[in-house]
Short mmCIF file of C-alpha atoms in Angstrom, two decimals:
data_model
loop_
_atom_site.label_atom_id
_atom_site.label_comp_id
_atom_site.label_asym_id
_atom_site.label_seq_id
_atom_site.Cartn_x
_atom_site.Cartn_y
_atom_site.Cartn_z
CA MET A 1 44.22 125.22 279.05
CA LEU A 2 44.61 126.90 275.68
CA GLY A 3 42.51 130.05 276.02
CA LYS A 4 42.20 132.70 273.31
CA ILE A 5 43.24 131.71 269.80
CA PRO A 6 46.05 133.99 268.57
CA ASP A 7 46.22 134.91 264.91
CA GLY A 8 47.62 132.12 262.77
CA ARG A 9 46.77 129.37 265.26
CA GLU A 10 43.73 127.92 263.50
CA PRO A 11 45.80 124.81 262.66
CA VAL A 12 45.75 124.06 266.41
CA VAL A 13 41.95 124.19 266.35
CA GLU A 14 41.90 121.79 263.40
CA LEU A 15 44.29 119.44 265.20
CA LEU A 16 42.07 119.44 268.30
CA LYS A 17 39.01 118.74 266.18
CA ARG A 18 40.75 115.77 264.55
CA SER A 19 41.95 114.59 267.96
CA LEU A 20 38.34 114.04 269.03
CA ARG A 21 38.51 110.90 266.83
CA ASP A 22 41.93 109.71 268.03
CA PRO A 23 42.23 106.03 269.03
CA SER A 24 43.55 107.04 272.46
CA ARG A 25 40.88 107.85 275.02
CA LYS A 26 43.35 110.15 276.79
CA VAL A 27 43.85 112.16 273.61
CA ARG A 28 40.08 112.36 273.01
CA ARG A 29 39.49 113.51 276.58
CA PHE A 30 42.24 116.14 276.33
CA ALA A 31 40.81 117.30 273.00
CA VAL A 32 37.34 117.77 274.54
CA ASP A 33 38.80 119.87 277.35
CA SER A 34 41.06 121.90 275.12
CA LEU A 35 38.50 122.57 272.42
CA MET A 36 35.80 123.63 274.86
CA ASP A 37 38.31 125.82 276.76
CA LEU A 38 39.22 127.88 273.72
CA ASP A 39 38.36 131.56 274.03
CA VAL A 40 36.02 131.86 271.07
CA GLU A 41 32.68 133.53 270.46
CA PRO A 42 29.82 131.55 272.03
CA ARG A 43 28.24 131.23 268.59
CA ARG A 44 31.34 129.53 267.20
CA ARG A 45 31.49 127.13 270.15
CA ARG A 46 27.77 126.36 269.77
CA GLU A 47 27.81 125.91 265.99
CA GLU A 48 31.24 124.39 265.41
CA PHE A 49 32.53 122.69 268.56
CA VAL A 50 29.38 121.41 270.28
CA PRO A 51 28.32 119.26 267.28
CA LEU A 52 31.78 117.66 267.29
CA VAL A 53 31.78 116.92 271.02
CA LEU A 54 28.16 115.74 271.24
CA PRO A 55 28.82 112.30 269.65
CA LEU A 56 31.38 111.64 272.38
CA LEU A 57 28.47 111.13 274.79
CA ARG A 58 28.43 107.67 273.20
CA ASP A 59 32.21 107.14 273.16
CA PRO A 60 33.52 103.66 274.10
CA SER A 61 35.37 105.20 277.07
CA GLN A 62 33.26 106.15 280.07
CA LEU A 63 35.88 108.78 280.98
CA VAL A 64 35.45 110.47 277.60
CA ARG A 65 31.65 110.27 277.91
CA ARG A 66 31.77 111.87 281.36
CA ARG A 67 34.09 114.63 280.20
CA ALA A 68 31.93 115.36 277.16
CA ALA A 69 28.83 115.59 279.37
CA TYR A 70 30.59 117.89 281.83
CA ARG A 71 31.99 120.18 279.13
CA LEU A 72 28.77 120.33 277.14
CA GLY A 73 27.00 121.28 280.36
CA ASN A 74 29.08 124.45 280.43
CA SER A 75 27.72 125.42 276.98
CA PRO A 76 24.23 123.90 277.00
CA GLY A 77 22.60 126.25 274.51
CA GLY A 78 23.63 124.42 271.37
CA VAL A 79 23.19 120.90 272.69
CA SER A 80 20.54 118.64 271.16
CA ILE A 81 18.02 117.43 273.73
CA ASP A 82 17.35 114.35 271.61
CA ALA A 83 21.03 113.39 271.48
CA VAL A 84 21.42 113.79 275.23
CA ALA A 85 18.24 111.80 275.92
CA ARG A 86 19.44 108.97 273.65
CA ALA A 87 22.84 108.94 275.36
CA LEU A 88 21.15 108.84 278.75
CA LEU A 89 18.94 105.91 277.79
CA GLU A 90 21.92 103.93 276.47
CA GLU A 91 24.42 104.78 279.24
CA PRO A 92 25.40 101.63 281.18
CA ASP A 93 27.69 103.32 283.75
CA PRO A 94 25.82 104.85 286.74
CA PRO A 95 28.34 107.68 287.49
CA THR A 96 28.43 108.65 283.81
CA ARG A 97 24.64 108.51 283.67
CA LYS A 98 24.56 111.09 286.50
CA TRP A 99 26.73 113.47 284.46
CA ILE A 100 24.49 113.03 281.44
CA GLU A 101 21.43 113.68 283.64
CA LYS A 102 23.05 116.93 284.83
CA LEU A 103 23.71 117.86 281.23
CA LEU A 104 20.08 117.21 280.28
CA ARG A 105 18.88 119.40 283.16
CA ARG A 106 21.20 122.22 282.05
CA VAL A 107 20.07 121.95 278.44
CA LEU A 108 16.41 122.05 279.49
CA ARG A 109 17.06 125.00 281.80
CA ALA A 110 18.85 126.88 279.01
CA ARG A 111 15.84 126.30 276.72
CA GLN A 112 13.42 127.53 279.39
CA GLU A 113 15.50 130.64 280.02
CA GLY A 114 15.75 131.28 276.28
CA GLY A 115 19.52 131.56 276.44
CA MET A 116 21.90 129.95 274.01
CA ASP A 117 25.01 130.09 276.20
CA ARG A 118 26.18 131.40 279.51
#
């Protein structure tokens, strides 16, 4: 995907952040992937990107919800256990529920290991 952010490309980051709220589920899904693929410090991902992606666990599109769960699972340190548990309780789609369950396990494991990110 996008990788490391070259100097002067912060407008791309802002565009991706706005795209998380786009009416198109395809755009939102692409934005989740692209934002979480950016080569940034783990702290920035945890503090800036994770809080923006986390609400997508309750997106109208099951594909966006699945992608958000998968991507957040790759950076579980900054993910709110409460938000994941709420999303899991409300998830009507069984395959998506499995992805959210995996995310919850990764978040809990990260807390037990004391790590913020991998």
